[in-house]
Short mmCIF file of C-alpha atoms and ligand atoms in Angstrom, two decimals:
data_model
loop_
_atom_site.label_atom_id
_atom_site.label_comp_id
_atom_site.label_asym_id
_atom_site.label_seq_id
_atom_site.Cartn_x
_atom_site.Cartn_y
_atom_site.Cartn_z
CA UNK A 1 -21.50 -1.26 17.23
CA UNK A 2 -21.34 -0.09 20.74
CA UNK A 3 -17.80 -1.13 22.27
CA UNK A 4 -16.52 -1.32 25.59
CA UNK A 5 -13.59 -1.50 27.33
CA UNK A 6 -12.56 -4.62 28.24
CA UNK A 7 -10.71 -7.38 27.75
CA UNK A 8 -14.33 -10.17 27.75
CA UNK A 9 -15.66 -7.53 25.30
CA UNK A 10 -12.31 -7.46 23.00
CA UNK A 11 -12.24 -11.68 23.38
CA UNK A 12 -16.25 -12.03 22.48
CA UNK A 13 -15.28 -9.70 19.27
CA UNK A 14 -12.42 -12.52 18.31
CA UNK A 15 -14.48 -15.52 18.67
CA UNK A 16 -17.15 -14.17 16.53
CA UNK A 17 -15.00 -12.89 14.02
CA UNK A 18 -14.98 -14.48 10.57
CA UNK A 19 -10.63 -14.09 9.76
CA UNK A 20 -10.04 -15.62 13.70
CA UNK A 21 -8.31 -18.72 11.68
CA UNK A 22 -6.26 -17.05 9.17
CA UNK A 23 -3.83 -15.46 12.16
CA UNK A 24 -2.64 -18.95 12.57
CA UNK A 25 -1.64 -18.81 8.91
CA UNK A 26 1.06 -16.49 9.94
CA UNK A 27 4.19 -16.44 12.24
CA UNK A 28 4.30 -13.88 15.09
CA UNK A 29 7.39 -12.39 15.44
CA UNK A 30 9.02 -12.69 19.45
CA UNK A 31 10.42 -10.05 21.23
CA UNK A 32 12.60 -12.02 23.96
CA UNK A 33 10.79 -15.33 23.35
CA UNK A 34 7.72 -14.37 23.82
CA UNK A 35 5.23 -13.76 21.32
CA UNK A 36 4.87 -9.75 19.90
CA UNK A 37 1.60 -7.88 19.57
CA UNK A 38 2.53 -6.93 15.71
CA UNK A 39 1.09 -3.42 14.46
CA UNK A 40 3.61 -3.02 12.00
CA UNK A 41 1.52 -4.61 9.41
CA UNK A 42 1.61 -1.29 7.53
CA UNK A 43 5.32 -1.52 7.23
CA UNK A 44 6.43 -5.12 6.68
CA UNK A 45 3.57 -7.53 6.70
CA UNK A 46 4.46 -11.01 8.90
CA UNK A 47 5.66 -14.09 6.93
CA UNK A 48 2.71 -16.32 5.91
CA UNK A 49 4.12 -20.21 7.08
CA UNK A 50 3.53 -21.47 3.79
CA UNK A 51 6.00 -18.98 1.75
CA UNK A 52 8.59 -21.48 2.26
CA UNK A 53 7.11 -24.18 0.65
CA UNK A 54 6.35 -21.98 -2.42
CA UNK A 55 9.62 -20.67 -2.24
CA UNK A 56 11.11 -24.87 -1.98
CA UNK A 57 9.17 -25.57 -5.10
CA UNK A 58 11.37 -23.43 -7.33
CA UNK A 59 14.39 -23.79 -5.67
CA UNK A 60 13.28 -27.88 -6.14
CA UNK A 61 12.56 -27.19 -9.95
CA UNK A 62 16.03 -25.24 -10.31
CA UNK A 63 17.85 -28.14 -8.72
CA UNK A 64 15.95 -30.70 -11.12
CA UNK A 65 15.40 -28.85 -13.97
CA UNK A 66 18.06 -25.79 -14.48
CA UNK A 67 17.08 -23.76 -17.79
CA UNK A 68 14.25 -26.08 -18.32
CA UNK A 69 11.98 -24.91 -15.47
CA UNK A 70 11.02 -21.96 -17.32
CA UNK A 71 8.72 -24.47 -18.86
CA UNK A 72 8.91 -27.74 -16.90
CA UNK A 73 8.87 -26.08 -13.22
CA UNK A 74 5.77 -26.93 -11.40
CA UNK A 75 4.83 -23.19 -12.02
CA UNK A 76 6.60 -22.56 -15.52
CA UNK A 77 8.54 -19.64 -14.74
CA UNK A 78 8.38 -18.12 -18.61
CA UNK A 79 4.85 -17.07 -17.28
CA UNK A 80 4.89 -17.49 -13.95
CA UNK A 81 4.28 -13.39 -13.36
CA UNK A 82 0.62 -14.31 -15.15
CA UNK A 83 -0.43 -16.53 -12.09
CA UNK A 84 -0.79 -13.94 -9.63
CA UNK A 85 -2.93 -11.33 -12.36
CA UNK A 86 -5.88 -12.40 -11.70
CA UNK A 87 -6.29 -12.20 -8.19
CA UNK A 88 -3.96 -8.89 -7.92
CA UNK A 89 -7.03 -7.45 -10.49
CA UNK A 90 -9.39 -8.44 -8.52
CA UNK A 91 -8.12 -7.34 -5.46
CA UNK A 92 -7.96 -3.75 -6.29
CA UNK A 93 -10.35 -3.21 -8.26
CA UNK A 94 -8.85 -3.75 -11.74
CA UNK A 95 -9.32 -5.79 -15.05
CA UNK A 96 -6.54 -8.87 -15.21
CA UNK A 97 -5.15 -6.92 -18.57
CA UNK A 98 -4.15 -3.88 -16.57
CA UNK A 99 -2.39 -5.43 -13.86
CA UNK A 100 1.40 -6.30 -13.62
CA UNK A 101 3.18 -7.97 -11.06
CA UNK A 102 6.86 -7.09 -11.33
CA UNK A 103 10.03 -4.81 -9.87
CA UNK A 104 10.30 -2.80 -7.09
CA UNK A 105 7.71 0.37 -6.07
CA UNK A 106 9.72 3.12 -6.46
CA UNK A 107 11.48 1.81 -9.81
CA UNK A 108 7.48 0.74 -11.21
CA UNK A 109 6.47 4.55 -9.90
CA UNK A 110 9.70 5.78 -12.67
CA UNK A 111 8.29 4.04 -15.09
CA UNK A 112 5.03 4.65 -15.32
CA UNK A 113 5.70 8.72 -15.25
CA UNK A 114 7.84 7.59 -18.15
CA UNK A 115 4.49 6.77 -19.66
CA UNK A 116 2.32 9.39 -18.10
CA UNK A 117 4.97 12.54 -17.15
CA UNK A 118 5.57 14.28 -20.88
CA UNK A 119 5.19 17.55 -20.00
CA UNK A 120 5.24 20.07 -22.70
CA UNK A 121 6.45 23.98 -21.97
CA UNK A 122 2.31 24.49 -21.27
CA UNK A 123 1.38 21.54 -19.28
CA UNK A 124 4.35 20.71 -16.93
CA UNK A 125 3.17 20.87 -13.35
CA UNK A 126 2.75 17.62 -10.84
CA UNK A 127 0.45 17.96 -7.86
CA UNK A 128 1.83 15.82 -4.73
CA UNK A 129 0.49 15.69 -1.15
CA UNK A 130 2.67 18.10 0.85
CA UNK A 131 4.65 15.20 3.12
CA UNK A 132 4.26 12.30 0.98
CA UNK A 133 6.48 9.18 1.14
CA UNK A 134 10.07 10.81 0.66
CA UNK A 135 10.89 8.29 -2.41
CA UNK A 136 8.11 9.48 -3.89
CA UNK A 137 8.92 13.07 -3.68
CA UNK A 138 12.48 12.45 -5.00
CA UNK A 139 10.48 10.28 -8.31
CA UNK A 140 8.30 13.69 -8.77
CA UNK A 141 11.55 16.02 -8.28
CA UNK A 142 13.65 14.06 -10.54
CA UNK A 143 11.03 13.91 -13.35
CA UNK A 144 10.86 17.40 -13.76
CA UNK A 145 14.57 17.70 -13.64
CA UNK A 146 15.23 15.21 -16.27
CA UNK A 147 12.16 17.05 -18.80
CA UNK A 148 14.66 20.25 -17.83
CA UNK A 149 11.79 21.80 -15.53
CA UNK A 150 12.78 23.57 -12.01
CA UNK A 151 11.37 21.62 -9.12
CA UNK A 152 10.33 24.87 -7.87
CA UNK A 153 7.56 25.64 -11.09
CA UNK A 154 6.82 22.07 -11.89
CA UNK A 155 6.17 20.38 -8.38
CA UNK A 156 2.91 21.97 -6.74
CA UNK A 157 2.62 20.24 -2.76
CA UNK A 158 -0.82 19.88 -1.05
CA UNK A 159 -0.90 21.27 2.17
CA UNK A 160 -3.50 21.17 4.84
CA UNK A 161 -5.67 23.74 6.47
CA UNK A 162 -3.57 25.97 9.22
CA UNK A 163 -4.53 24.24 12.04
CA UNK A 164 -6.03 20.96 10.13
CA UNK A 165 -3.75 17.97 10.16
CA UNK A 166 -5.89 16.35 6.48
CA UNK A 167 -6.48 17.44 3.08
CA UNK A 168 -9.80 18.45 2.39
CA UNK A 169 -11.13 16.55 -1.00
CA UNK A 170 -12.71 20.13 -1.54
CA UNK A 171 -9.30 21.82 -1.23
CA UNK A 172 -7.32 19.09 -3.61
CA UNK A 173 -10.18 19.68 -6.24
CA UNK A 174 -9.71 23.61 -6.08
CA UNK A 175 -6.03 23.02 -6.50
CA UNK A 176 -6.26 21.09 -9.07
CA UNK A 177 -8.78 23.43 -10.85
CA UNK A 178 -6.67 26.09 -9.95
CA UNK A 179 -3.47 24.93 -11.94
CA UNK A 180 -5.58 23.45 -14.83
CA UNK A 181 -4.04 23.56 -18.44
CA UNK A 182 -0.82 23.62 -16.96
CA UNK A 183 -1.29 20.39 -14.98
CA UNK A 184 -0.26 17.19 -16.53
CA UNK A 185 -0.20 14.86 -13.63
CA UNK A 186 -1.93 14.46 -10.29
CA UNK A 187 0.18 11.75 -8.40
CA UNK A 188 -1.13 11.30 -4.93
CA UNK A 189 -1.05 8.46 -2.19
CA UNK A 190 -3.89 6.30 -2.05
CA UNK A 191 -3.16 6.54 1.74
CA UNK A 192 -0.95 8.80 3.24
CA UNK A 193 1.55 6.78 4.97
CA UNK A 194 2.47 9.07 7.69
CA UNK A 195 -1.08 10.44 9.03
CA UNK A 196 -3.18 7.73 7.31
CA UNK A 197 -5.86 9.64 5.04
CA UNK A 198 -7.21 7.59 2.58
CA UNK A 199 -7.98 10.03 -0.35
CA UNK A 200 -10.97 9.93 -2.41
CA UNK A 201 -9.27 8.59 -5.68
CA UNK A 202 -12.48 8.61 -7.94
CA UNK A 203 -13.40 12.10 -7.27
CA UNK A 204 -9.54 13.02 -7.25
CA UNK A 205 -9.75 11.24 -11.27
CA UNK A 206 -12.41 12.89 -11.97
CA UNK A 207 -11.29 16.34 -11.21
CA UNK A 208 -7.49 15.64 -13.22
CA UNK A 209 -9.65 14.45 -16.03
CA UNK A 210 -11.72 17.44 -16.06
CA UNK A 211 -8.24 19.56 -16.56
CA UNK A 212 -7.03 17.02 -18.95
CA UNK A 213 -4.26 15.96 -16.65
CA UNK A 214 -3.51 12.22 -15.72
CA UNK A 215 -4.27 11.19 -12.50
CA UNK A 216 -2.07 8.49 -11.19
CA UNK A 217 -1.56 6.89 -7.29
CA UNK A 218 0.94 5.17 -4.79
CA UNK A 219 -1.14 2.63 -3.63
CA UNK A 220 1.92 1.25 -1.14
CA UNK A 221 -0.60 1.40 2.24
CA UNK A 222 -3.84 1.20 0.46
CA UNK A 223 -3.46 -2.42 -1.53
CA UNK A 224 -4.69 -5.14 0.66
CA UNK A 225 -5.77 -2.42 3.11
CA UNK A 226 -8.79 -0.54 1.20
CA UNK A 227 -11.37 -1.97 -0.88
CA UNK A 228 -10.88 -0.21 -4.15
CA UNK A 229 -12.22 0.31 -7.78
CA UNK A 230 -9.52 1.41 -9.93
CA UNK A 231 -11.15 0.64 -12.94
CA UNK A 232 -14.67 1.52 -12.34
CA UNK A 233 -12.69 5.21 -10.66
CA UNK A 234 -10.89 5.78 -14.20
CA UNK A 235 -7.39 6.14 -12.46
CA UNK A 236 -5.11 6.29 -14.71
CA UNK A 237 -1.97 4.75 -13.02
CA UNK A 238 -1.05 2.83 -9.84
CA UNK A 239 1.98 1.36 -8.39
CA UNK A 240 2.18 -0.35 -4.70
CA UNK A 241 4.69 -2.76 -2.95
CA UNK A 242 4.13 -6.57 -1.58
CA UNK A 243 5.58 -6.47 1.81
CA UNK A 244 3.53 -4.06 3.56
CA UNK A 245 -0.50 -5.48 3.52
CA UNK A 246 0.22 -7.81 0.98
CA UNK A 247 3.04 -9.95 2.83
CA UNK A 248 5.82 -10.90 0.21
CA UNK A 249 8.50 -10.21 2.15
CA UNK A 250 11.19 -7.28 2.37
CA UNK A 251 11.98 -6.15 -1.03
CA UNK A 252 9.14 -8.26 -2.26
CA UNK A 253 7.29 -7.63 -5.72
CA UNK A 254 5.89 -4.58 -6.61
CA UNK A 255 1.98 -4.36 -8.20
CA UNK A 256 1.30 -1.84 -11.62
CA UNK A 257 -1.96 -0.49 -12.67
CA UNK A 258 -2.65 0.71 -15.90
CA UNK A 259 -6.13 1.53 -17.00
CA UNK A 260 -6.80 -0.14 -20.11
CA UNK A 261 -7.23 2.88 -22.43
CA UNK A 262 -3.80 3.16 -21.85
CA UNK A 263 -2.59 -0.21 -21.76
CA UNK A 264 -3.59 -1.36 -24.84
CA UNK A 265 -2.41 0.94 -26.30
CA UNK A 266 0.71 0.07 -28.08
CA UNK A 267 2.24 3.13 -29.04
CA UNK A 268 1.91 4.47 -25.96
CA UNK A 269 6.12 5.82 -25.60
CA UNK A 270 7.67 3.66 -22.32
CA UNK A 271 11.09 2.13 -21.53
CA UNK A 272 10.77 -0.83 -23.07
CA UNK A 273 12.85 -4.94 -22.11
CA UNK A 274 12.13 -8.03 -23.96
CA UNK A 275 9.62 -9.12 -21.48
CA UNK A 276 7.06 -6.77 -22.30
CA UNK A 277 7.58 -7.68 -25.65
CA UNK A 278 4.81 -9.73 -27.44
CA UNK A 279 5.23 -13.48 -26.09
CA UNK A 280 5.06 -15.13 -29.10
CA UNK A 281 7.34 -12.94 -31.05
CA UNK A 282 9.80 -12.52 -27.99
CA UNK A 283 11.83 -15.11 -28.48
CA UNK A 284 12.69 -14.59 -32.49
CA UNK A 285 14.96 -11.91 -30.36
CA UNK A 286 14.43 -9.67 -33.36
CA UNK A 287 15.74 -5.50 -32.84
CA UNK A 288 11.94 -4.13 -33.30
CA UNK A 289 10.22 -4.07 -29.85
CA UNK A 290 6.41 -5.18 -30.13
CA UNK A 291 4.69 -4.17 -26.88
CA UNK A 292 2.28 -6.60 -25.40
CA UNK A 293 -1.44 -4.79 -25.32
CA UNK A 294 -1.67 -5.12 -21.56
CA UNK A 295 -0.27 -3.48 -18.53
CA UNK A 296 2.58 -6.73 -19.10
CA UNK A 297 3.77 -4.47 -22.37
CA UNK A 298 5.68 -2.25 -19.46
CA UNK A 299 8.04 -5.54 -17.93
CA UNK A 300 11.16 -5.01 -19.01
CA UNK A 301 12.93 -8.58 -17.26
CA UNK A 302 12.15 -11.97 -16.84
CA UNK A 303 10.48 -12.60 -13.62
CA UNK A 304 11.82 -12.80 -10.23
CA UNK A 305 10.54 -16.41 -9.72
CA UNK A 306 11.91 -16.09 -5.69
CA UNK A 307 9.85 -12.84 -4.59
CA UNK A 308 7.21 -14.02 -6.74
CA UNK A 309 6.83 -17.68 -4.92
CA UNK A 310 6.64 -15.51 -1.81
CA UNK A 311 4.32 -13.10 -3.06
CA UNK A 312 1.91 -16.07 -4.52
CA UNK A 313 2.16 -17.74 -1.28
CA UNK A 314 0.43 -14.49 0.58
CA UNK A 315 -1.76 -13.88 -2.42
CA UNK A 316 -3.52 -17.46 -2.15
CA UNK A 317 -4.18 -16.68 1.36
CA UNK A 318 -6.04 -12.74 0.70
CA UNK A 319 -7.50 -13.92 -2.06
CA UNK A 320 -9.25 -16.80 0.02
CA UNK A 321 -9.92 -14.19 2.78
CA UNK A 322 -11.36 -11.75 0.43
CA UNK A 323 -10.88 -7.87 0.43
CA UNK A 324 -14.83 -7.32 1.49
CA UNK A 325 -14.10 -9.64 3.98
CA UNK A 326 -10.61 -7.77 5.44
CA UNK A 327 -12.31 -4.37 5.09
CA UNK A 328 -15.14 -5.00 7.30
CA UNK A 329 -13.28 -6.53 10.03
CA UNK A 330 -10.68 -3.82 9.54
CA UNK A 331 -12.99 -1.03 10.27
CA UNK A 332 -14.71 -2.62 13.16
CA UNK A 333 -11.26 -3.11 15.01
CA UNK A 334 -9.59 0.38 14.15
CA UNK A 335 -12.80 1.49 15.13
CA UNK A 336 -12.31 0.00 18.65
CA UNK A 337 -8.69 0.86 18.51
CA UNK A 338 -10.27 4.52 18.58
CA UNK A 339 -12.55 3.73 20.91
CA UNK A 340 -10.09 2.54 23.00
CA UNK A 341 -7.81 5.40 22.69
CA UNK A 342 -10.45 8.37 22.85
CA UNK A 343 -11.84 6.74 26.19
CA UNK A 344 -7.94 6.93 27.40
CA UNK A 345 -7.49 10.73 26.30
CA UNK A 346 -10.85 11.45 28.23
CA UNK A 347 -9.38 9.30 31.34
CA UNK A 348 -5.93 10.92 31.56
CA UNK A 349 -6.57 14.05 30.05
CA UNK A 350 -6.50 15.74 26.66
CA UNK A 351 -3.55 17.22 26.07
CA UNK A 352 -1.12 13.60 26.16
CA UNK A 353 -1.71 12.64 21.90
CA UNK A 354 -4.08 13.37 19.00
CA UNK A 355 -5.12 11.06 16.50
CA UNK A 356 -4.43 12.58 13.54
CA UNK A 357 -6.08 9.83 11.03
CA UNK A 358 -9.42 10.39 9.90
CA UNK A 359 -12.18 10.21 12.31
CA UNK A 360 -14.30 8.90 9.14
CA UNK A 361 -13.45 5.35 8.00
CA UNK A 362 -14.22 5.93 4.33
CA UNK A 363 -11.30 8.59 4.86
CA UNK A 364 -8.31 6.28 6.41
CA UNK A 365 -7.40 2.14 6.22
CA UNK A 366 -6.38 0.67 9.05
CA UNK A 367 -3.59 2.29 10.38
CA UNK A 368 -3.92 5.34 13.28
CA UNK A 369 -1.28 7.85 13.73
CA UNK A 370 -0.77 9.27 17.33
CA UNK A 371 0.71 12.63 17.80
CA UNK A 372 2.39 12.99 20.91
CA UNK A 373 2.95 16.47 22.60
CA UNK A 374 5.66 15.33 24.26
CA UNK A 375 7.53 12.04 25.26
CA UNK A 376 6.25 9.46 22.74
CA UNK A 377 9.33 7.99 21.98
CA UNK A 378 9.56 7.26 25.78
CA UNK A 379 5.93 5.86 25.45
CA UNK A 380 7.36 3.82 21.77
CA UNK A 381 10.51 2.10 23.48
CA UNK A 382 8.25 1.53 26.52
CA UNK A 383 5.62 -0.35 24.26
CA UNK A 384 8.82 -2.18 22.79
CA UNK A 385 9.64 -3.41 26.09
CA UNK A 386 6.25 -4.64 26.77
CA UNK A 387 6.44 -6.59 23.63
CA UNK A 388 4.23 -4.59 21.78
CA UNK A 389 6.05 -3.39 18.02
CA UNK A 390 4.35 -0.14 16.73
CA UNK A 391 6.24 2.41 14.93
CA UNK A 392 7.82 5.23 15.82
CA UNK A 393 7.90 8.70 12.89
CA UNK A 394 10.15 11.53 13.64
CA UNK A 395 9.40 13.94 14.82
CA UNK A 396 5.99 12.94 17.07
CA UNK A 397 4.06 10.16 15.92
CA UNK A 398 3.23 6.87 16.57
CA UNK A 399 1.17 4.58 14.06
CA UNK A 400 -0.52 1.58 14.98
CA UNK A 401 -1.91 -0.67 12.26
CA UNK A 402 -4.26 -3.29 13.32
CA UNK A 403 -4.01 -5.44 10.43
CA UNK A 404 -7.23 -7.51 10.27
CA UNK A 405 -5.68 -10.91 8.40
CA UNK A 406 -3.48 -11.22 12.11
CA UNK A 407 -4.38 -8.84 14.56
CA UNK A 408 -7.12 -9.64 16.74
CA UNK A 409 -9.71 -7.37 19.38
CA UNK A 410 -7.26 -9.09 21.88
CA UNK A 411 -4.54 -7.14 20.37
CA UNK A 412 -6.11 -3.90 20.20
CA UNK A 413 -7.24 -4.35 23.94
CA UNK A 414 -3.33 -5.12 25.11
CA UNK A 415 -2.59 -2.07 23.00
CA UNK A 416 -4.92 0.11 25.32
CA UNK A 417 -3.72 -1.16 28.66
CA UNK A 418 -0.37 -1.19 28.13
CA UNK A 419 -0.39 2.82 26.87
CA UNK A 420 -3.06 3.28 30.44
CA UNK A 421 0.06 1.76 32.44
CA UNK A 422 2.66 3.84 31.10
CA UNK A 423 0.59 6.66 32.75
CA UNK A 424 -0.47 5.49 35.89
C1 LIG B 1 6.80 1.93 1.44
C2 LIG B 1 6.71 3.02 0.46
C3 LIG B 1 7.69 3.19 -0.53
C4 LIG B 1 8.92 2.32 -0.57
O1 LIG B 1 9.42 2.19 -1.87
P1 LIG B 1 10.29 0.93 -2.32
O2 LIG B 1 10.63 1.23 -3.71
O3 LIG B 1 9.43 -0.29 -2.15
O4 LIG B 1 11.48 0.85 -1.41
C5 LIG B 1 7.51 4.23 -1.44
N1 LIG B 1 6.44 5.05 -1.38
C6 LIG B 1 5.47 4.90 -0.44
C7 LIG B 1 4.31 5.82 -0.41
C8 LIG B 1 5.59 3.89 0.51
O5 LIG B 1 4.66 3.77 1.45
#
């Protein structure tokens, strides 16, 4: 598509686009009454309006029902966590047996290294992406600790190129080569949350697997963002949150991958709770744990019926959107976010901010991430004031994540002229 800058151009783009209606499905958060221009979908996704009704029901069966609404609530809560599989499968990529909706990110990341971290005095090491998500750097570090290894031998970082700002695919594979029988798990991001590089997860798989190492992803800004293929990649693990592209709401429900190789496999060592016992044997409350042959075999409580109304509430609405759907709007309007921003670097000069995101969109989601030489948190709180929310990284950066279930070419446009002002 050829873009241009202006605002007709960024409206025509809206009223042909397919997801106009489904930003009315959402509430727009105000800065002093007046409505935001949100690009802090990446972070914590806006409230769909219908969460509250979901969230009603149950409090409604509670009030009516008490103990008895884990089988006569409208949604019987004893499997309630099995009426958002399906369409969490199919959104990344997965088969409905290796998907569980449950816990937090960083507690579902724990356990699955349970599962897939069992290093032996040969094969010990973790690869991680130099600068990844700090609670997942403190999962990896803690890991080795606990298995008695120094974080110094067992965690190997990925850094970039001198002078590069991205991992090379070519450079990840060498490492991972490079390290080979002692290796035992590759655990990367599926996007980096801080400079936005998607990675390529199948070839990523494909070179752990070659060193017999697992290879195992934080999907946290890639789910609901990227169109993936888990299953068809071979990955062995993922974890990701709700409330960033998936919209369930701060501290919402967290998502688990596990290929099914692994998850049906019962004997498979994990922490184990009554809830990922077998159903039908769960409630003879007997002392032998039977693991359920699916990724549920890894719950260890009942279901948080709450974050899970809220989570089904935004589900309903992706699902009906479709990932296809999301992705190819999503790269048409980062694409004119770049546009937008490259013609504005070539109008006020070079040298004010980089985009440091992928220039390829196979290689990034929807986020950008703006380096600033100097003075972008004076350009952040000046956005703020102009009610536009972005996000501001120490020490330099700036992302902006167009997020294409609510943010519109209109957006993207006010984004532009509102940076242009600052530097008139
Ligand atoms: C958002 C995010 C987290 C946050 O973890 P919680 O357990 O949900 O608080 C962790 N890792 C990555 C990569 C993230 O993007």
């Amino acid at each position: 598509m050829k873009y241009q800058s202006n605002i007709d151009f960024a409206k025509k783009l809206d009223s042909t686009d397919p997801l106009k209606s489904y930003r009315d499905l959402f509430y727009i958060p105000k800065i002093n009454a007046r409505e935001c221009r949100y690009f802090c979908g990446n972070s914590l996704g806006l409230q769909p309006k219908s969460v509250s009704d979901y969230i009603k029901q149950d409090l409604e069966d509670w009030k009516n029902y008490g103990v008895e609404g884990h089988f006569k609530a409208q949604t019987p809560w004893f499997s309630y966590h099995e009426f958002v599989t399906e369409k969490t499968a199919k959104l990344v990529g997965a088969l409905p047996h290796e998907v569980v909706v449950m816990n937090t990110l960083s507690v579902n990341l724990h356990l699955m290294m349970t599962t897939f971290y069992r290093p032996t005095k040969k094969r010990f090491k973790i690869i991680i992406e130099g600068g990844a998500f700090p609670s997942d750097i403190y999962a990896v570090q803690s890991q080795a600790k606990l298995h008695g290894f120094k974080i110094k031998e067992a965690i190997v970082e990925l850094w970039p190129r001198k002078g590069e700002e991205i991992l090379r695919t070519e450079d990840i594979e060498k490492e991972i080569k490079k390290h080979g029988k002692e290796l035992a798990l590759v655990m990367l991001g599926g996007v980096n949350y801080y400079t936005g590089q998607a990675f390529d997860m199948q070839s990523i798989t494909k070179a752990a697997h070659k060193v017999g190492a697992y290879a195992g992803f934080d999907l946290a800004h890639a789910t609901g963002n990227l169109h993936m293929h888990l299953n068809d990649w071979s990955v062995d693990f993922a974890v990701w949150c709700g409330y960033k592209y998936l919209n369930s709401g701060p501290g919402g429900v967290s998502g688990v991958y596990i290929n099914e190789k692994h998850a049906t496999n019962t004997k498979l060592p994990r922490m184990a709770g009554w809830w990922g016992n077998d159903p039908t044997t769960r409630f003879k409350m007997e002392s032998k744990f039977v693991a359920k042959p699916t990724a549920e075999g890894w719950q260890l409580s009942n279901a948080q019926i709450l974050p899970l109304a809220a989570y089904r509430a935004s589900l309903e609405i992706i699902d009906k959107a479709g990932i296809t759907h999301m992705r190819k709007k999503s790269i048409l309007l980062t694409g004119y976010l770049e546009f937008l921003l490259n013609q504005l670097i070539l109008e006020k000069g070079l040298d004010l901010f980089k985009i440091i995101t992928p220039k390829i969109p196979d290689d990034r989601g929807c986020q950008l991430s703006l380096q600033f030489k100097k003075d972008g948190k004076k350009l952040f709180d000046f956005l703020t004031k102009k009610n536009i929310l972005a996000d501001w990284r120490e020490p330099d950066v700036i992302r902006v994540a167009p997020v294409p279930l609510y943010n519109s070419f209109e957006d993207v446009f006010v984004l532009y002229e509102t940076i242009k002002s600052y530097y008139k």
